[in-house]
Tab-separated table of C-alpha atoms in Angstrom:
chain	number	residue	atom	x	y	z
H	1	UNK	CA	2.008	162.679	-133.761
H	2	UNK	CA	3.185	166.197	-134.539
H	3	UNK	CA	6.080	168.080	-132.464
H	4	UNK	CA	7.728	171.245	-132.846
H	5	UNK	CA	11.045	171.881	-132.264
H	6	UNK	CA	13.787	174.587	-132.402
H	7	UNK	CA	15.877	174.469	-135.224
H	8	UNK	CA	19.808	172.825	-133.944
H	9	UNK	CA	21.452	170.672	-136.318
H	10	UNK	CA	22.875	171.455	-139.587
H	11	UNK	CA	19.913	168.814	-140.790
H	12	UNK	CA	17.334	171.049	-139.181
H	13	UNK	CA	18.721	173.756	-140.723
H	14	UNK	CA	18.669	171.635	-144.021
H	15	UNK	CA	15.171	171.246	-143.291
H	16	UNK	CA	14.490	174.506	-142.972
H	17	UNK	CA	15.865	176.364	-145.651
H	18	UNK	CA	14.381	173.657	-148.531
H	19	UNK	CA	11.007	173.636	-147.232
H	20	UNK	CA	9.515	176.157	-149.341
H	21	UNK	CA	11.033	174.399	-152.402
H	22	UNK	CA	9.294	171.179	-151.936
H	23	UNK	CA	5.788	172.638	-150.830
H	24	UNK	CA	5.515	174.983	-154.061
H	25	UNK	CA	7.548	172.652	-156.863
H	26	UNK	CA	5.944	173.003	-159.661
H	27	UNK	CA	3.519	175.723	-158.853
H	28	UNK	CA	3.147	178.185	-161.851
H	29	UNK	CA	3.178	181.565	-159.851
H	30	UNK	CA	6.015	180.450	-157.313
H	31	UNK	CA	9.698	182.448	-157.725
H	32	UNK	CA	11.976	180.713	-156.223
H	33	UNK	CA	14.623	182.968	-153.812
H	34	UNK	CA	17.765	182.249	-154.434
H	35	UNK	CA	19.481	179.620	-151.889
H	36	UNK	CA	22.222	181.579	-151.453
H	37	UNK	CA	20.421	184.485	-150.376
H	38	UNK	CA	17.860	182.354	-148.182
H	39	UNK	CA	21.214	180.905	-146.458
H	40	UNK	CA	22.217	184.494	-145.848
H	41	UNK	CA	19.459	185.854	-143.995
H	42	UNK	CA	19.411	183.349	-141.328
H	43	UNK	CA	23.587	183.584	-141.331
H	44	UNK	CA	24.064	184.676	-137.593
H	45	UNK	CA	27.840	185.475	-138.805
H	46	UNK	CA	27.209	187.240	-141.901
H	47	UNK	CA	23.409	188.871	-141.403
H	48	UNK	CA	23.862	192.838	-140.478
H	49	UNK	CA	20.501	191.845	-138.489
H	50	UNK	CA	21.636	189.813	-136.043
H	51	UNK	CA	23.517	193.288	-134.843
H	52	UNK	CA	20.152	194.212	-133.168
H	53	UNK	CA	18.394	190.643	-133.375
H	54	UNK	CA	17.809	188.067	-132.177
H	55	UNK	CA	15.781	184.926	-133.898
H	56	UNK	CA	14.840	181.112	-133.267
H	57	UNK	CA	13.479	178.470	-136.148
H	58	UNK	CA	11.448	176.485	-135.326
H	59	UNK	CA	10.124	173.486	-137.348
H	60	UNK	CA	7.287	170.696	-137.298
H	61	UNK	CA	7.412	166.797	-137.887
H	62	UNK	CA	4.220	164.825	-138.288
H	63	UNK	CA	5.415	161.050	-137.851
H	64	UNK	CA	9.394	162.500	-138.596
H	65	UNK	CA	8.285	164.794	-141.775
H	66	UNK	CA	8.822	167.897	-141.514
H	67	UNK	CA	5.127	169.760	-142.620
H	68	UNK	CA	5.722	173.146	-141.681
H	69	UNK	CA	8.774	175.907	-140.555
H	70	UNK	CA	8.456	179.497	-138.592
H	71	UNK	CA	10.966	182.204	-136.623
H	72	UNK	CA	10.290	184.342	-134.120
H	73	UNK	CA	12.026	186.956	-134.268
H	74	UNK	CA	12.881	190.113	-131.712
H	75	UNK	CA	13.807	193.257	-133.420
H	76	UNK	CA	15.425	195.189	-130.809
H	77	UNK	CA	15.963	198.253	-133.472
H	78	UNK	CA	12.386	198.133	-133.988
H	79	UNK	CA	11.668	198.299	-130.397
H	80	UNK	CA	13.953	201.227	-130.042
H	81	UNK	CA	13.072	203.853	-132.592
H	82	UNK	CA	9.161	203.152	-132.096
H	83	UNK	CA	9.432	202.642	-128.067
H	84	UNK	CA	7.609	199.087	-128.611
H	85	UNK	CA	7.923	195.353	-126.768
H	86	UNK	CA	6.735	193.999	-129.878
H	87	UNK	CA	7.820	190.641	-131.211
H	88	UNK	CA	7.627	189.490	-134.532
H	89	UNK	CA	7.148	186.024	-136.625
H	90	UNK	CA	8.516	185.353	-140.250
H	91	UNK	CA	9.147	182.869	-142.462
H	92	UNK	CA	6.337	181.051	-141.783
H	93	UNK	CA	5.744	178.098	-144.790
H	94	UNK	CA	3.238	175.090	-143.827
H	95	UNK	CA	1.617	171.859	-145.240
H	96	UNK	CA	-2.499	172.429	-145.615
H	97	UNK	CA	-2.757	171.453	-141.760
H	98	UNK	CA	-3.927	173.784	-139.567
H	99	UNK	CA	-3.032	172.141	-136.704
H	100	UNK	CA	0.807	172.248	-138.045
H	101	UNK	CA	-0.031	176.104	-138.168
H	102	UNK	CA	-1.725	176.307	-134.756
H	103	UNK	CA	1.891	174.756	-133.517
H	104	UNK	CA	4.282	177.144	-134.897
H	105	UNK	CA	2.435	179.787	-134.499
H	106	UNK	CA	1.961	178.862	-130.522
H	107	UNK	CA	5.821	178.099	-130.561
H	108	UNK	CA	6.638	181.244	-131.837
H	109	UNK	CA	4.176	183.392	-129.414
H	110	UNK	CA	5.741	181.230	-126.700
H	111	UNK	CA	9.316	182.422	-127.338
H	112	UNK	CA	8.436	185.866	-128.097
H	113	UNK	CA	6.884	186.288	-124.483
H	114	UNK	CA	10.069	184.602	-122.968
H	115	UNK	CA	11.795	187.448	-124.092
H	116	UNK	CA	9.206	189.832	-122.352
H	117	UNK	CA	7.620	191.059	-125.558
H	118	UNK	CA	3.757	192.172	-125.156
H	119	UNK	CA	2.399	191.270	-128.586
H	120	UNK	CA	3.544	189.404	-132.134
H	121	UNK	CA	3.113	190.654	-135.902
H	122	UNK	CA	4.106	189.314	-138.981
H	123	UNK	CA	5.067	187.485	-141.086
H	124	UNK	CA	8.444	189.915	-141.359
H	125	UNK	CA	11.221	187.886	-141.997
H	126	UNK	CA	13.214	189.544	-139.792
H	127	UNK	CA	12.354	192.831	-140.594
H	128	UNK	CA	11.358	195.652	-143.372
H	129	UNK	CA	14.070	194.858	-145.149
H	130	UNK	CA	12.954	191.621	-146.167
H	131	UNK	CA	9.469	189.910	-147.143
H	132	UNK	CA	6.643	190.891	-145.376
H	133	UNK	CA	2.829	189.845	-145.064
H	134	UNK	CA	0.676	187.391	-146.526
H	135	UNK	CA	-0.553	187.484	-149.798
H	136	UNK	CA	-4.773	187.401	-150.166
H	137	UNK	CA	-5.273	188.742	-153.426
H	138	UNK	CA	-3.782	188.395	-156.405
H	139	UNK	CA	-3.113	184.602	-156.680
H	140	UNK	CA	-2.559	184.659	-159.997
H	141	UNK	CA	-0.017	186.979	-160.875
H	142	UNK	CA	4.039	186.514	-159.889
H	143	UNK	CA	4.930	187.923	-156.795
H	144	UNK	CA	6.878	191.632	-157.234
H	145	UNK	CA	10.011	191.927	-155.986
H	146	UNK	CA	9.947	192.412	-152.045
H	147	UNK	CA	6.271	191.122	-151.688
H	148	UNK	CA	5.564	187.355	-150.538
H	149	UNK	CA	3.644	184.365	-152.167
H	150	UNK	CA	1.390	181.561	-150.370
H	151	UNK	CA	-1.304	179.106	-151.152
H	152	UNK	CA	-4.412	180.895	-150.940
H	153	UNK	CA	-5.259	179.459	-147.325
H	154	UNK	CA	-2.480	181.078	-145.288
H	155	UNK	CA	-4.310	183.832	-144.518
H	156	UNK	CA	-7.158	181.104	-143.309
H	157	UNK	CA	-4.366	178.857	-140.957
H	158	UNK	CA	-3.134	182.214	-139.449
H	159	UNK	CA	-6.311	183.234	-138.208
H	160	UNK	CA	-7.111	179.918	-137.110
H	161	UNK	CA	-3.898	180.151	-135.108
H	162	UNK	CA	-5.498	183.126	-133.278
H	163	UNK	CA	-3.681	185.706	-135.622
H	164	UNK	CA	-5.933	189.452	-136.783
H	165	UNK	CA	-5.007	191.599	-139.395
H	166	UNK	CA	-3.293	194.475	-138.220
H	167	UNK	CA	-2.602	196.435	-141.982
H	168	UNK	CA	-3.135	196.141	-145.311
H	169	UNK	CA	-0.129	196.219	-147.639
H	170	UNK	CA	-0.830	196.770	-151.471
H	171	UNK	CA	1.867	196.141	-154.169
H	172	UNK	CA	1.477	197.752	-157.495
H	173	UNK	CA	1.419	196.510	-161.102
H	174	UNK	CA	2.439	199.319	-163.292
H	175	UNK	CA	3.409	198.389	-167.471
H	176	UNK	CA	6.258	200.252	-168.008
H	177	UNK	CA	5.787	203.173	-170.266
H	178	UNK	CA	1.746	203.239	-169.388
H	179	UNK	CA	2.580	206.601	-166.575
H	180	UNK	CA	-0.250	208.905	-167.681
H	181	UNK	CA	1.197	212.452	-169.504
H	182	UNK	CA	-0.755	214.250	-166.138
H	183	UNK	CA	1.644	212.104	-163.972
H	184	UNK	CA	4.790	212.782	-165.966
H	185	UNK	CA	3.815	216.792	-166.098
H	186	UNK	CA	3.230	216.889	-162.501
H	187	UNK	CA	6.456	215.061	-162.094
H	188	UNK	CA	8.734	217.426	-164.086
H	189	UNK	CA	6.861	220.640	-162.077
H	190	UNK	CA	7.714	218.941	-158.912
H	191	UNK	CA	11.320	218.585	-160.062
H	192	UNK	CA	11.656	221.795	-161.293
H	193	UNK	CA	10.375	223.674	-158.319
H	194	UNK	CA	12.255	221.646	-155.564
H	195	UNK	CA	15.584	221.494	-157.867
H	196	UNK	CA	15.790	218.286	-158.310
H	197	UNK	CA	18.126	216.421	-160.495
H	198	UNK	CA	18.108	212.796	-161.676
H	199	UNK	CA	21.792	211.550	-162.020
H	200	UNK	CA	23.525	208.083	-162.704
H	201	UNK	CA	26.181	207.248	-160.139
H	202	UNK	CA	29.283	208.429	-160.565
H	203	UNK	CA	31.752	205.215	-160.254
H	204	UNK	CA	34.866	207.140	-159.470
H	205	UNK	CA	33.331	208.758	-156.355
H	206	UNK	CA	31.954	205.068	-155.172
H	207	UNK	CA	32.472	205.189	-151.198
H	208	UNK	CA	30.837	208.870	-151.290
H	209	UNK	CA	28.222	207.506	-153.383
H	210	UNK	CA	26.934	204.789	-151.307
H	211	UNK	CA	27.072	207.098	-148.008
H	212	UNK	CA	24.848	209.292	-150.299
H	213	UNK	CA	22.306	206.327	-150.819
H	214	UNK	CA	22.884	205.356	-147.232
H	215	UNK	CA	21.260	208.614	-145.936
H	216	UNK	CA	18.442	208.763	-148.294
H	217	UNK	CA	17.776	205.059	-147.802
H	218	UNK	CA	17.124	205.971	-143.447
């Protein structure tokens, strides 16, 4: 028998936050996220996104196992700037069971249209700022840093959950030192005709600093 339920005990939270580690153990292309950091992003206390979020877990049991974990998430800064009633999923991690993925990805469309939202994307866990997509090339290379690793049929569940592409996303692999000379010549004219200058922070001007990176950042 297979349920679905919201995440509400600290052993549902358990649950959901080790997932991951037990369905890729062992797998030579996995990189495991720091705990720490997974704890943080779903830290309602501590995550600056929960400022303009809002977010449920959910997680399925076959038989009292738990096969499979998703969130549905409402970006309300999203909705905002791009004058959307879009909701989004993330975090979505699931046994080879399609009907585990039909679940959560039903639980998650059901929550995001309790809120009033039109539509669902993802994964984005919760937002740009963190992982996004679903990898469906490159199997067997690492994942770069921001980009997201799966079993090769994620892509498959999704869209048997009823799920289309909406974009592609494409993440580089660049050897350091390999930047052709026509790149680095076209770099330096760019530079020098806009005035740009390349800098290391300066440490004793810290709190200036970071508003600096702030407003190049949005």
């Amino acid at each position: 028998l297979l349920t679905v339920a919201p995440e509400r005990t600290r052993a549902d939270r358990k649950a959901f936050l080790t997932l991951p580690y037990r369905l890729y153990r062992g797998h030579p292309q996995w990189v495991p996220p720091l705990r720490m950091d997974e704890a943080f992003l779903g830290n309602r206390a501590k995550n600056p996104f929960f400022a303009h979020g809002t977010v449920e877990h959910f997680l399925a049991r076959r038989g009292g196992r738990v096969v499979g974990r998703i969130a549905a998430v409402e970006n309300r800064r999203h909705n905002e700037i791009h004058g959307d009633r879009i909701g989004f999923f993330g975090r979505f991690d699931v046994e080879p069971d399609p009907e585990a993925a039909r679940a959560l990805v039903a639980a998650a469309r059901a929550w995001v249209a309790g809120r009033g939202l039109t539509a669902m994307r993802g994964p984005v866990s919760y937002s740009s700022n963190e992982l996004i997509g679903v990898l469906v090339d490159g199997f067997g290379r690492p994942p770069t840093v921001g980009m997201p690793y799966n079993r090769e049929d994620y892509d498959g569940l999704l869209r048997g959950a009823g799920l289309a592409k909406a974009k592609d996303l494409v993440a580089y692999w660049i050897p350091y030192g390999a930047h052709p000379e026509r790149l680095a010549r076209i770099a330096r004219r760019t530079f020098d005709r806009q005035g740009y200058v390349v800098r290391t922070l300066d440490l004793a001007r810290w709190d200036a600093e970071i508003d600096t990176l702030l407003d190049l950042y949005n």
